XYZ file of N, CA and C in Angstrom:
432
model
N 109.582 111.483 98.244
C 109.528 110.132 97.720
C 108.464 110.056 96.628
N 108.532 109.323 95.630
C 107.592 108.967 94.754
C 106.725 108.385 95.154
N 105.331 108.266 94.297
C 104.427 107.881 94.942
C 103.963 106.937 94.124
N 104.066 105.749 94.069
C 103.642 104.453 93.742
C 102.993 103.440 94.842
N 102.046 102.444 93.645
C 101.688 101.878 94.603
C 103.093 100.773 94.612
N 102.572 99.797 95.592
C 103.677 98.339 95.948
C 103.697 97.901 94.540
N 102.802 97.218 94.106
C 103.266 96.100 93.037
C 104.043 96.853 92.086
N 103.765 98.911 91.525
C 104.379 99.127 90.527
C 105.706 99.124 90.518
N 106.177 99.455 92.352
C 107.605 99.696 92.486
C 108.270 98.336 92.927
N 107.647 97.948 92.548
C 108.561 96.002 92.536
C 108.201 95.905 91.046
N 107.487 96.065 89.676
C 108.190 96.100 88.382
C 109.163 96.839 88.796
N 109.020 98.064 88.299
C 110.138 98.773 88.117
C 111.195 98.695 88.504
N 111.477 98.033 89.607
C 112.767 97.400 90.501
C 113.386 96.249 89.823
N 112.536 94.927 89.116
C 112.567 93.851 88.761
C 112.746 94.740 87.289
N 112.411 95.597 86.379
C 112.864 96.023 85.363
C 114.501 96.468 85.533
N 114.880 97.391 86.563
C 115.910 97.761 87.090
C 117.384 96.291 86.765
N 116.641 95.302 87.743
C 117.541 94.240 87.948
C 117.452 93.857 86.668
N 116.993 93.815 86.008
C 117.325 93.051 84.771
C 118.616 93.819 83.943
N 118.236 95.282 83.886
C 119.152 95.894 83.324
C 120.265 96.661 83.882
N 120.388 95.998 85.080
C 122.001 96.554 85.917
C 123.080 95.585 85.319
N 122.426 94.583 85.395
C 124.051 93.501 84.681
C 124.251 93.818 83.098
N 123.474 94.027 82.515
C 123.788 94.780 81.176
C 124.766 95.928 81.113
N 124.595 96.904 82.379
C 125.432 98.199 82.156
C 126.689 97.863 82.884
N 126.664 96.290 83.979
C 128.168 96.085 84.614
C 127.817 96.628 86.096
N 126.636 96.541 86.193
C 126.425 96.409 87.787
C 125.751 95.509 88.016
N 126.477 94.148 88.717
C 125.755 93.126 89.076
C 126.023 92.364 90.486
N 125.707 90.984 90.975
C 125.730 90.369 91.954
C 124.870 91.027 93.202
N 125.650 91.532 94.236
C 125.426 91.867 95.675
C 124.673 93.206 95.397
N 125.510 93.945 94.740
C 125.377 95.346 94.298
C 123.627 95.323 93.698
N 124.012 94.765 92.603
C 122.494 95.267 91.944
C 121.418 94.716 92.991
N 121.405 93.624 93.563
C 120.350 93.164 94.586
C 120.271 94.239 95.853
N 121.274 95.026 96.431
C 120.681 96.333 97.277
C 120.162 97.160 96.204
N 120.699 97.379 95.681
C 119.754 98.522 94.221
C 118.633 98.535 94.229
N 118.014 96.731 93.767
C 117.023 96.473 93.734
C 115.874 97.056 94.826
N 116.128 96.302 96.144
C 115.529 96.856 96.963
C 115.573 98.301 97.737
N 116.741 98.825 97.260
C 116.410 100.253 97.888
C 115.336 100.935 96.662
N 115.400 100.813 95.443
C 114.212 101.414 94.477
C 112.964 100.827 94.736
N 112.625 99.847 94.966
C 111.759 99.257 95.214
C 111.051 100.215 96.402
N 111.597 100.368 97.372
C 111.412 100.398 98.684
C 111.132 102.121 98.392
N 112.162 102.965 98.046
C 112.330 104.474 97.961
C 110.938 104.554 97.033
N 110.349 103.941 95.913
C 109.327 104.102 95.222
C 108.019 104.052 95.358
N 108.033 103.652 96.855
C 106.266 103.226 97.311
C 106.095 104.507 97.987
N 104.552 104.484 97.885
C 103.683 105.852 99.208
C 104.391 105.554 100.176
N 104.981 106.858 100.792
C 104.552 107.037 102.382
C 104.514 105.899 103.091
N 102.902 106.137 103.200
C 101.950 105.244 103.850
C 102.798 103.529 103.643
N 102.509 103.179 102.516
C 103.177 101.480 102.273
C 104.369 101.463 102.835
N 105.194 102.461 102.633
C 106.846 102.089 102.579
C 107.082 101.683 103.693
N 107.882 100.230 103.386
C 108.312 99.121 104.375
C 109.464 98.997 103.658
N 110.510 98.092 104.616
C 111.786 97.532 104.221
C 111.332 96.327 103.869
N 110.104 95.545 104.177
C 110.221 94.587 103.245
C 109.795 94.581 101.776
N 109.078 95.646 101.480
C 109.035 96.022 99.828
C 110.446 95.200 98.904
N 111.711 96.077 99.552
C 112.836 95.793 98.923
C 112.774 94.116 99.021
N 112.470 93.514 99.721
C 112.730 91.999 99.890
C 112.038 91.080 99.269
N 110.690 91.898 99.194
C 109.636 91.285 98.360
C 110.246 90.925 96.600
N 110.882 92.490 96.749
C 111.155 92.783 94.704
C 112.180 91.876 94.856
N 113.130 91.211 95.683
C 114.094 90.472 95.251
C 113.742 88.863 95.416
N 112.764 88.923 96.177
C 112.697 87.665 96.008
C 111.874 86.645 94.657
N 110.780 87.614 94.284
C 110.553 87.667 93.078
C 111.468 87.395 91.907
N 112.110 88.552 92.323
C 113.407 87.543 90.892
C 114.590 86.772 91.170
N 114.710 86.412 92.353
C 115.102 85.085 92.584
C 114.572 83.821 92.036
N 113.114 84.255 92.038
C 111.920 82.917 91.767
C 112.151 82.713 90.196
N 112.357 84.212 89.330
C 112.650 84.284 87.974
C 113.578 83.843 87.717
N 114.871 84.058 88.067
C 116.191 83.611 87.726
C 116.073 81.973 87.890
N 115.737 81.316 89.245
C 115.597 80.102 89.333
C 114.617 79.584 88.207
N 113.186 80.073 88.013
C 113.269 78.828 86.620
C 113.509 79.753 85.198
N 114.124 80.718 85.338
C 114.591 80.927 83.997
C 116.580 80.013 83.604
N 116.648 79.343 84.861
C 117.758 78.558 85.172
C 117.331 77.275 84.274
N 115.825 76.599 84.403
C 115.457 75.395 83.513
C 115.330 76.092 82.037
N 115.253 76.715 81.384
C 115.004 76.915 80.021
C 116.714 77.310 79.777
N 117.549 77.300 80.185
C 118.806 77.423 79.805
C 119.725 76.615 80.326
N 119.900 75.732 78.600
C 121.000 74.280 79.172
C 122.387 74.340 79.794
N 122.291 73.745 80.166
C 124.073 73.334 81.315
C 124.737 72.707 80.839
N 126.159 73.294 80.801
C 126.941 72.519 80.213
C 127.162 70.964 80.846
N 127.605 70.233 79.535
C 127.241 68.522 79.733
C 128.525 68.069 79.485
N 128.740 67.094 80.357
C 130.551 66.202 79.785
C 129.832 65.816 78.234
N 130.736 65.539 77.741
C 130.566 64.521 76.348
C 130.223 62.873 76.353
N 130.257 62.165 77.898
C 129.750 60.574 78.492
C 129.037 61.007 79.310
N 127.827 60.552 79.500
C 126.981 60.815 80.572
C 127.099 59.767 80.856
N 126.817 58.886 82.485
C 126.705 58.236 83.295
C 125.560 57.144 82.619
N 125.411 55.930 82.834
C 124.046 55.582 82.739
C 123.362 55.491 83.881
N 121.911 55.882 83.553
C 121.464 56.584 84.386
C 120.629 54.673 85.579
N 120.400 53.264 84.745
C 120.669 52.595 85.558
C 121.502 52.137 86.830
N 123.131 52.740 86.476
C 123.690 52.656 87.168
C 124.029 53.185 88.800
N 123.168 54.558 88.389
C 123.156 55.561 89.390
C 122.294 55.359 90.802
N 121.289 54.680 90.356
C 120.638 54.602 90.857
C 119.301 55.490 91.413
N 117.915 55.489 91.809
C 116.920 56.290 92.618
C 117.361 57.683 93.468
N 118.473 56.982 94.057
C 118.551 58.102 95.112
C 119.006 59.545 94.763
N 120.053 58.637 93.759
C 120.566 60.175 92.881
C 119.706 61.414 92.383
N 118.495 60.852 91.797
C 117.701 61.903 91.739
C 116.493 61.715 92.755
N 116.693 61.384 93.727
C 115.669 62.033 94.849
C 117.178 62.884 95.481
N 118.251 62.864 95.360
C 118.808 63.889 95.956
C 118.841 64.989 95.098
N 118.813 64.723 93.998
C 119.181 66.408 93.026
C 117.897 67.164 93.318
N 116.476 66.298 93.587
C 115.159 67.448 93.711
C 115.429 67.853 94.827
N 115.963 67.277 96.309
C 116.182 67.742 97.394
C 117.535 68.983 97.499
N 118.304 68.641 96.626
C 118.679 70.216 95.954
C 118.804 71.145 95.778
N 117.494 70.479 94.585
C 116.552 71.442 93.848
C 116.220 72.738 94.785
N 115.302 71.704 95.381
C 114.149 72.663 96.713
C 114.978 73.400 97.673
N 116.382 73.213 98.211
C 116.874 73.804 98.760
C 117.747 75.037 98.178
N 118.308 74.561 97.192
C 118.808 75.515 96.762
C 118.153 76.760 96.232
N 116.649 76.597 96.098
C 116.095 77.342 96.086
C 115.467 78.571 97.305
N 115.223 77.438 98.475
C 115.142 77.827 99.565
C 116.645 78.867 100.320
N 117.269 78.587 99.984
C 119.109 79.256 100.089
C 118.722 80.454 99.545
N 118.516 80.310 98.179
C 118.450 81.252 97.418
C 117.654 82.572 97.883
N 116.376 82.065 98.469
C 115.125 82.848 98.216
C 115.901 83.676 99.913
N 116.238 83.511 100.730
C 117.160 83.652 101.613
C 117.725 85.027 101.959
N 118.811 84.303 100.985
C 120.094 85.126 100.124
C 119.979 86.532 99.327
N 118.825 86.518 98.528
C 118.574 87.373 97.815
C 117.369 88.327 98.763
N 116.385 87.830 99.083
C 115.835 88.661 100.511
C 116.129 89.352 101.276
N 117.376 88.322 101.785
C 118.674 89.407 102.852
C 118.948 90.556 102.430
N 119.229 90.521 100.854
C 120.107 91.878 100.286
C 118.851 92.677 99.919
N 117.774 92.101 99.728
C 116.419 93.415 99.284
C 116.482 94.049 100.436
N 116.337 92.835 101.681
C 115.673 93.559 102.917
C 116.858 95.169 103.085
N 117.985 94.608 103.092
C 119.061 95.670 103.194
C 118.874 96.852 102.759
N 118.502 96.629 101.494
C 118.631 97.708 100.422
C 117.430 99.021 101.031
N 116.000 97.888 101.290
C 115.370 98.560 101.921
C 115.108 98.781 103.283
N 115.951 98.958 103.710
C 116.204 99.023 105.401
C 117.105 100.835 104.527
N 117.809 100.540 104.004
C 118.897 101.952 104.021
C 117.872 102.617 103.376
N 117.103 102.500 102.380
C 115.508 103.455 101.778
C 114.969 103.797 103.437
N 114.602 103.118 103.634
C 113.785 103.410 105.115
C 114.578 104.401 105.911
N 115.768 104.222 106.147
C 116.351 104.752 107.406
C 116.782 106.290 106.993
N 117.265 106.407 105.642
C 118.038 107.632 105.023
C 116.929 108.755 104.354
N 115.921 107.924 103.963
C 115.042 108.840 103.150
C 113.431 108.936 103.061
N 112.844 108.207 104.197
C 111.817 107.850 104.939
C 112.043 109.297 105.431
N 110.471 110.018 105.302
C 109.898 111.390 105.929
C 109.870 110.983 107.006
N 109.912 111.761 108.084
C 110.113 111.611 109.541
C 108.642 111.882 109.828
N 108.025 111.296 110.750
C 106.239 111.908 110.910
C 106.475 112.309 112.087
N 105.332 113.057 112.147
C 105.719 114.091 113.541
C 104.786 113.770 114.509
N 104.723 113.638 115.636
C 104.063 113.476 116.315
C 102.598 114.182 116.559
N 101.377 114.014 116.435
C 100.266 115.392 117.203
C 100.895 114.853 119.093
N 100.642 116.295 119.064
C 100.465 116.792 120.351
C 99.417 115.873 121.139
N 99.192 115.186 122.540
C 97.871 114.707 122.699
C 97.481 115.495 123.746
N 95.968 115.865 123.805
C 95.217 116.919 124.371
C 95.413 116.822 125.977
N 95.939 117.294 126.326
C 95.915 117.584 127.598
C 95.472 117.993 128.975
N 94.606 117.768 129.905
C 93.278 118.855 130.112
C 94.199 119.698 131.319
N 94.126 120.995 131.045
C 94.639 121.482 132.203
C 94.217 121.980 133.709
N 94.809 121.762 134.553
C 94.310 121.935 135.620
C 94.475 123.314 136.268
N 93.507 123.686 136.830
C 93.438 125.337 137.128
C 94.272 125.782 138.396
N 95.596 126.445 137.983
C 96.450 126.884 138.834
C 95.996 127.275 140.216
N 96.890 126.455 141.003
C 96.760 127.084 142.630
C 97.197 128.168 143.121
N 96.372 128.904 144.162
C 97.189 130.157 144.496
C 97.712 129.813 145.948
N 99.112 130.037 146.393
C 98.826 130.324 147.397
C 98.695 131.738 148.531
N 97.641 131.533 149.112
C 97.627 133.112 149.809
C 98.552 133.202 151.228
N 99.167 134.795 151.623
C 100.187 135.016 152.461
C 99.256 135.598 153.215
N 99.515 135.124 154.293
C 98.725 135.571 155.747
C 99.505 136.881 156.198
């Protein structure tokens, strides 16, 4: 296994995800990706399956507000927004927050995955030490 620390192998994972949907690997797929590199890229020592979950949830958090800097398509009449009333948007932030919460979830699930199969397939096996034993000094028995 490579030997990185945590935070480098969550870039490099979060570099990864960015550029799997570019080459036509995306959705479910690239999110185990994510976390099995993530996960396959740390020491030894660190490597956890939640590494992978960590790197995805991270760019869950990215995708969600890189979601506000890119407009949505709009009918051509918008509603007036008197008409709608308060609640309407105390429900869209409640939403908001959930759909984020879904999200952060969703995309976790598939890191954790990714790094659960890093863990299970390619995780060094550690070996046990031996623990010291004190031995006890053989009995004889004598024949009459």
């Amino acid at each position: 296994m490579p030997n990185f620390n945590i935070e480098t192998a969550i870039i490099i994972s979060f570099i990864l995800g960015i550029i799997l949907p570019l080459v036509g690997i995306g959705g479910v797929i690239s999110l185990i990706i994510m976390g099995f590199i993530a996960t396959y890229l740390t020491r030894p020592e660190d490597t956890n399956y939640k590494v992978g979950g960590i790197a995805t949830g991270i760019f869950c958090i990215f995708f969600f507000f890189f979601g506000f800097i890119t407009p949505p398509t709009l009918p051509y009449v918008l509603p007036n927004p008197l008409s709608l009333g308060i609640l309407v948007a105390f429900s869209g932030i409640l939403n908001l927050i959930l759909g984020l919460i879904v999200s952060l979830i969703i995309y976790g699930g598939f890191g954790l995955l990714g790094g659960f199969l890093a863990v299970r397939f390619f995780m060094e096996k550690k070996e046990k030490k031996q623990e010291f034993k004190p031995s006890q000094p053989r009995r004889t028995l004598k024949r009459a």
